[in-house]
Amino acid sequence: MPRNNKRKKKLSNFKKFLCIYCGILLLAGVITLIMLHSLLKDYEEGMPSGAMDKIVNQFTPDGIGKLLSDNSVKVNEFETNDTITSYFTDKLNDGTVSYKKKAGEYSEKTPVYVVYAGDTPIAKVELKSAGKNAHKFNKWTLGTVSFGDFTKNLAEVKITAPTGADVYINGVQVTDTYKTESEVKFAPCLHVSDYVTVPTNDVYDVGQLIAQPDITAKLNGKDLTVDYDKKTGYTIYYPSDDELYKSMESRIYTIAEQYGAYIINRGSLSKLSSYMVGTAAEYVSDIPAIWAYLWGKSYTYQFNNESITNFRKYSDKCFSCDVYYDLYVDYKTGNTTYKTSLTYTFVKQNGTWMLADFLIN
């Protein structure tokens, strides 16, 4: 009997040892799994693609605005995040958003990706390190988002404006840092330096903007007209002056009609020249007898569809305008209509407005 008790006691001690050993192994296994899970979690956190998965999920019509505002993304100084959100809403509406590493820029230290809406690249995302996790892997977060590389369908925003004008894009004033050319002379004011200070333009290039900009300008407190051309960009014009226009309308038409009559041998060179100085006077004095074949013929003429447009005041002593008329000539045996388009540049000399130059358009 005593021998059996001893065997049972040894067996009981072995069971205890076995249980403790199994418990230690189980605990070690649990700890190992926890550590492995933590390692895998930190490793995944250290993978840039993990951060990109979360970022790309925000590239939706409803989410991109929050993405930009939450991360203080500033696309450019002239456009708000609302502008950008509005522009990309249509591109994101298909819901197919993906990303790829950007060739030539991606590196382990600086992960750079291109985000696609369908097959169209729409943005470049650069990640940045937000420190290290417990296992010394980088924690990645959004660094920058840029759109300019993927808006090539938009033209560069180039602006030509009067020197001294205040130019605004979406209400934000364009500074001299964007100025690429200063005091550029332009037609029709290239030949007036003997009489007045030559008007000039400045040229600005602000690069590409995401959406069609609202461009405004003022010169000496006056609002200026802005036109857009796909080739030349935005042109801001010198202001008009209704009061000056009304005072000069009759004189402008008189000079235009004197010129028309002169070139069909029905006007006086001396009278025409009396309205002119400089280049304009030199030009009319050199006009050959282009209508000499009319000499001796009987004919009548009249001016139709006369108009004055594009009236631009550059200073108190200089302005220009476009003049148009149809010069109808009736020879009795036939008739001809000469469609005449001119650009006049006037300067003020001794209190009188004189035609200093003109262009035949």
XYZ file of C-alpha atoms in Angstrom, residues 182-304:
123
model
C 7.503 94.900 -67.888
C 6.629 98.050 -69.832
C 6.093 96.309 -73.149
C 5.239 98.665 -76.031
C 2.317 97.660 -78.201
C 0.369 98.674 -81.305
C -1.240 101.087 -81.984
C 0.951 103.240 -79.729
C 4.389 102.472 -81.175
C 4.974 105.841 -82.846
C 3.838 108.451 -80.342
C 6.963 108.922 -78.216
C 7.640 112.357 -79.750
C 4.400 113.649 -78.284
C 3.408 111.671 -75.172
C 4.680 109.070 -72.748
C 4.286 105.784 -74.597
C 1.630 103.510 -73.040
C 2.939 100.059 -72.100
C 1.732 96.704 -70.830
C 3.027 94.246 -68.263
C 2.821 90.487 -68.733
C 2.068 87.987 -65.937
C 2.298 84.201 -66.017
C 0.756 82.407 -63.033
C 1.010 78.907 -64.507
C -1.939 76.530 -64.683
C -5.043 76.852 -62.575
C -7.503 74.046 -62.010
C -10.688 75.889 -62.952
C -11.551 78.794 -65.237
C -10.446 81.865 -63.275
C -12.351 85.077 -62.663
C -9.907 87.804 -63.690
C -10.562 91.468 -62.946
C -8.453 94.608 -63.009
C -8.513 98.295 -62.121
C -6.467 101.231 -63.306
C -6.698 104.486 -61.377
C -9.925 103.231 -59.815
C -11.561 102.312 -63.134
C -12.696 98.782 -63.930
C -10.980 97.358 -67.004
C -12.259 95.034 -69.704
C -10.815 91.501 -69.852
C -10.825 89.295 -72.960
C -9.602 85.719 -73.378
C -8.000 84.128 -76.418
C -6.794 80.531 -76.458
C -3.509 81.486 -78.114
C -2.634 84.752 -76.404
C -4.286 84.248 -73.032
C -6.011 87.028 -71.105
C -5.770 90.598 -72.318
C -6.760 93.468 -70.068
C -7.465 96.687 -71.919
C -6.962 100.300 -71.051
C -10.264 101.940 -70.064
C -12.728 103.700 -72.291
C -13.923 107.253 -71.641
C -17.482 108.089 -72.639
C -17.066 111.816 -72.161
C -13.933 111.973 -74.314
C -15.564 109.734 -76.916
C -18.582 112.022 -77.269
C -16.368 115.082 -77.613
C -14.220 113.384 -80.299
C -16.832 111.421 -82.254
C -17.453 114.100 -84.890
C -13.736 114.784 -85.399
C -12.944 111.077 -85.791
C -15.636 110.630 -88.455
C -14.497 113.766 -90.253
C -10.907 112.516 -90.475
C -12.085 109.062 -91.592
C -14.244 110.521 -94.344
C -11.500 112.947 -95.456
C -9.161 109.957 -95.808
C -11.748 107.940 -97.738
C -12.474 110.834 -100.074
C -8.775 111.495 -100.623
C -7.955 107.963 -101.753
C -10.690 108.091 -104.406
C -9.504 111.497 -105.661
C -12.310 113.417 -104.026
C -10.417 114.901 -101.086
C -7.666 117.375 -100.296
C -4.274 116.209 -99.050
C -3.625 119.522 -97.334
C -6.957 119.375 -95.517
C -6.419 115.757 -94.510
C -2.882 116.496 -93.331
C -4.117 119.364 -91.182
C -5.568 116.803 -88.802
C -2.330 114.823 -88.562
C 1.180 114.808 -87.112
C 4.084 112.381 -87.099
C 3.717 108.954 -88.692
C 0.146 109.563 -89.834
C 1.089 112.744 -91.691
C 4.091 111.048 -93.276
C 1.986 108.106 -94.405
C -0.753 110.048 -96.172
C 1.793 112.276 -97.912
C 3.402 109.136 -99.395
C 0.200 107.468 -100.589
C 0.589 106.766 -104.329
C -2.188 107.562 -106.766
C -3.818 104.182 -106.190
C -7.116 105.466 -107.448
C -5.630 107.328 -110.417
C -7.611 105.147 -112.790
C -10.687 107.041 -111.552
C -9.286 110.302 -112.865
C -11.664 111.946 -115.283
C -14.465 109.520 -114.547
C -17.846 110.618 -113.319
C -18.890 108.957 -110.100
C -20.561 109.579 -106.766
C -19.761 108.141 -103.366
C -21.131 107.848 -99.873
C -20.139 106.415 -96.504
C -22.293 103.643 -95.039
